[in-house]
Short mmCIF file of C-alpha atoms in Angstrom, two decimals:
data_model
loop_
_atom_site.label_atom_id
_atom_site.label_comp_id
_atom_site.label_asym_id
_atom_site.label_seq_id
_atom_site.Cartn_x
_atom_site.Cartn_y
_atom_site.Cartn_z
CA ILE A 865 -0.02 -0.07 -0.78
CA SER A 866 1.08 3.55 -0.90
CA ALA A 867 0.13 6.81 -0.24
CA SER A 868 1.92 10.17 -2.68
CA LYS A 869 1.29 13.54 -1.84
CA LYS A 870 3.09 16.37 -4.11
CA ILE A 871 4.38 18.44 -1.22
CA ILE A 872 6.75 21.70 -2.84
CA LYS A 873 5.81 21.96 -6.95
CA LYS A 874 6.82 19.28 -8.94
CA THR A 875 8.38 16.75 -6.10
CA ASN A 876 5.57 14.53 -4.19
CA LEU A 877 6.57 12.28 -0.87
CA THR A 878 5.49 8.36 -0.81
CA ILE A 879 4.88 6.57 1.52
CA LYS A 880 4.74 2.93 1.28
CA GLN A 881 3.53 0.25 3.86
CA GLY A 882 4.51 -3.07 2.70
CA VAL A 883 4.64 -6.96 3.57
CA ARG A 884 5.42 -10.24 2.19
CA PHE A 885 5.63 -13.81 2.81
CA ARG A 886 6.61 -16.80 1.89
CA GLU A 887 4.99 -20.44 2.42
CA ASN A 888 2.72 -20.40 -0.23
CA SER A 889 1.84 -17.54 1.36
CA SER A 890 1.81 -18.89 5.44
CA LEU A 891 5.04 -17.15 6.79
CA TYR A 892 6.40 -13.90 6.87
CA SER A 893 9.57 -12.52 5.42
CA LYS A 894 9.95 -8.80 5.34
CA LEU A 895 7.43 -6.18 7.01
CA PHE A 896 8.85 -2.57 5.37
CA SER A 897 8.15 1.03 5.45
CA ASP A 898 9.53 3.15 3.21
CA LEU A 899 9.68 7.22 2.91
CA LYS A 900 10.30 8.50 -0.36
CA ILE A 901 11.30 11.91 -2.03
CA LYS A 902 10.86 12.29 -5.74
CA SER A 903 11.63 15.37 -7.31
CA LYS A 904 10.18 15.80 -11.52
CA TYR A 905 13.02 17.72 -13.10
CA ASN A 906 11.44 17.62 -16.69
CA GLN A 907 8.69 15.68 -19.13
CA TYR A 908 11.40 12.72 -19.65
CA PHE A 909 14.01 12.51 -15.72
CA SER A 910 13.40 12.91 -12.10
CA PHE A 911 14.97 12.18 -9.01
CA ALA A 912 14.55 10.40 -5.80
CA ILE A 913 16.22 9.89 -2.22
CA GLY A 914 14.90 7.13 0.39
CA TYR A 915 14.70 5.34 3.06
CA ARG A 916 13.09 1.69 4.27
CA PHE A 917 12.99 0.23 7.65
CA SER A 918 12.72 -3.40 7.50
CA ASN A 919 11.85 -6.80 9.22
CA ASP A 920 13.38 -10.03 7.73
CA TRP A 921 12.21 -13.18 9.18
CA ASN A 922 14.74 -15.75 7.80
CA LYS A 923 14.01 -19.73 6.54
CA GLN A 924 14.41 -20.25 10.73
CA LEU A 925 11.89 -17.24 11.32
CA GLU A 926 15.25 -15.59 13.44
CA LEU A 927 13.87 -12.22 12.61
CA SER A 928 16.74 -9.59 11.33
CA GLN A 929 16.50 -5.58 11.22
CA LYS A 930 18.11 -3.86 8.46
CA ASN A 931 17.80 0.20 6.40
CA ARG A 932 18.10 0.98 3.55
CA PHE A 933 19.44 4.45 2.15
CA TYR A 934 18.32 4.96 -1.73
CA SER A 935 18.57 6.87 -4.51
CA ASP A 936 17.43 6.76 -7.75
CA ILE A 937 17.63 8.62 -11.39
CA TYR A 938 14.22 7.53 -13.61
CA TYR A 939 13.78 8.54 -17.29
CA LYS A 940 9.87 7.38 -18.71
CA ASP A 941 8.78 9.16 -22.45
CA ARG A 942 5.58 8.30 -24.50
CA TYR A 943 6.50 6.17 -27.77
CA LYS A 944 2.52 6.73 -30.31
CA LYS A 945 0.92 7.53 -27.10
CA LYS A 946 0.10 4.09 -26.68
CA PHE A 947 3.25 2.62 -25.26
CA LEU A 948 5.30 3.93 -22.06
CA PHE A 949 8.83 3.67 -21.57
CA ASP A 950 10.38 3.15 -18.41
CA ALA A 951 13.82 3.10 -16.62
CA ARG A 952 15.27 3.43 -13.00
CA VAL A 953 18.94 3.34 -12.33
CA ARG A 954 19.58 3.11 -8.44
CA LEU A 955 22.22 3.04 -5.60
CA GLN A 956 21.16 1.67 -2.74
CA THR A 957 23.16 0.53 0.37
CA GLN A 958 21.66 -2.00 2.96
CA GLY A 959 22.12 -3.30 6.21
CA ASN A 960 22.74 -3.26 9.72
CA ILE A 961 24.95 -2.20 12.42
CA GLU A 962 27.10 -5.71 11.70
CA GLY A 963 27.65 -4.23 8.06
CA TYR A 964 26.25 -2.80 4.68
CA ALA A 965 26.86 -3.99 1.40
CA ALA A 966 25.89 -1.26 -1.62
CA THR A 967 24.84 -2.22 -4.85
CA PHE A 968 23.30 -0.93 -8.34
CA ARG A 969 20.04 -1.68 -9.17
CA HIS A 970 18.80 -1.07 -13.30
CA LYS A 971 15.25 -1.53 -14.16
CA SER A 972 13.93 -1.26 -17.25
CA ALA A 973 10.22 -1.28 -18.05
CA MET A 974 7.81 -0.79 -20.95
CA THR A 975 3.40 -0.09 -20.35
CA TYR A 976 0.79 -0.42 -22.63
CA ASN A 977 -2.13 1.65 -22.60
CA ILE A 978 -4.79 -0.61 -23.92
CA PRO A 979 -7.01 0.92 -26.72
CA LYS A 980 -10.68 2.16 -25.11
CA THR A 981 -10.19 0.29 -21.75
CA LYS A 982 -8.07 1.90 -18.18
CA LEU A 983 -6.15 -1.40 -18.27
CA GLU A 984 -2.18 -1.08 -18.93
CA PRO A 985 -0.43 -4.20 -18.56
CA SER A 986 3.58 -4.25 -18.20
CA VAL A 987 6.92 -6.06 -18.51
CA ALA A 988 9.56 -5.32 -16.68
CA LEU A 989 13.85 -6.86 -15.87
CA GLU A 990 15.96 -5.79 -12.97
CA TYR A 991 18.42 -6.78 -11.89
CA PHE A 992 21.51 -6.33 -8.58
CA LEU A 993 25.43 -5.41 -8.92
CA PRO A 994 26.74 -5.73 -5.73
CA PHE A 995 29.62 -3.30 -5.60
CA GLU A 996 31.54 -6.47 -3.60
CA SER A 997 31.14 -8.46 -6.40
CA MET A 998 30.71 -6.75 -9.52
CA LEU A 999 28.65 -10.29 -10.92
CA ILE A 1000 25.32 -8.75 -11.26
CA ASP A 1001 23.42 -11.40 -8.49
CA LYS A 1002 19.83 -11.23 -8.80
CA LEU A 1003 17.20 -10.76 -12.19
CA ARG A 1004 13.49 -10.50 -11.66
CA TYR A 1005 11.51 -10.74 -14.65
CA THR A 1006 8.22 -8.72 -13.98
CA ILE A 1007 4.82 -8.94 -15.33
CA GLY A 1008 1.41 -7.11 -14.70
CA LEU A 1009 -1.78 -5.56 -15.37
CA SER A 1010 -2.70 -2.18 -13.52
CA HIS A 1011 -5.98 -0.51 -13.44
CA PRO A 1012 -7.42 2.82 -12.09
CA ILE A 1013 -10.00 2.47 -9.43
CA THR A 1014 -10.85 6.83 -9.50
CA LYS A 1015 -9.31 9.71 -10.36
CA ASP A 1016 -6.75 8.93 -7.22
CA LEU A 1017 -6.63 4.93 -6.32
CA ASP A 1018 -4.97 2.60 -8.57
CA VAL A 1019 -5.20 -0.99 -8.62
CA GLU A 1020 -2.11 -3.34 -9.37
CA LEU A 1021 -1.46 -7.08 -9.77
CA VAL A 1022 1.84 -7.93 -10.62
CA TYR A 1023 3.52 -11.73 -11.01
CA ARG A 1024 7.54 -11.39 -10.94
CA ILE A 1025 10.06 -14.82 -10.99
CA GLN A 1026 13.36 -13.89 -9.33
CA GLN A 1027 16.22 -15.55 -9.70
CA GLU A 1028 19.57 -16.20 -7.77
CA PHE A 1029 23.02 -16.31 -9.60
CA TYR A 1030 26.82 -17.31 -7.33
CA ALA A 1031 24.64 -18.63 -4.52
CA ASN A 1032 25.30 -21.40 -2.76
CA ASN A 1033 21.90 -22.53 -2.85
CA PRO A 1034 20.89 -20.11 -5.68
CA GLN A 1035 16.73 -19.44 -5.37
CA THR A 1036 14.73 -19.01 -7.72
CA LEU A 1037 10.71 -17.60 -6.11
CA PHE A 1038 7.92 -17.20 -7.85
CA ILE A 1039 5.89 -13.91 -6.73
CA PHE A 1040 2.10 -12.34 -6.82
CA GLU A 1041 1.93 -8.62 -5.45
CA GLY A 1042 -1.02 -7.24 -5.33
CA LYS A 1043 -0.50 -2.66 -5.50
CA LEU A 1044 -3.10 -0.63 -4.14
CA ALA A 1045 -2.07 3.08 -4.84
CA TYR A 1046 -2.53 6.57 -3.52
CA ASN A 1047 -2.26 9.70 -4.86
CA PHE A 1048 -3.86 13.25 -3.45
#
């Protein structure tokens, strides 16, 4: 769930609360709160900084708390009024008192506005590049479908496959996600 509010000209404050489950939604995986300030530079580029606090549970149900600090650069462009190309470059550092790790992330997405309807299907690809190894250690493939409920409220359903690389037991996760976003 997220809420976004314009705080000054071309600048929005977004608050997001999320929960992730595993084992067919029977166990908590992550509970997080995210705060982001995003400023639009021009019709194509935006910049953001943000902070996320999360409670993460491992497979043994041990809890760890993490902080994430990040900065983003966004590029957005329309093609023939029906296609929207969106790219995000993120530099993040995440960890806790035991240590922090920096990661470079890049996400590219394409959204299509179906004629005579408000449905918007999308596809996206994101990779994670940790600074310590400089090898892509995670890929995310995403398909989604969004629809406005009201002028200020949108709903989106997403299916994502996440693959890990260069781990002792690399995981492939199959993720179903529901989003509710309010802009006021």
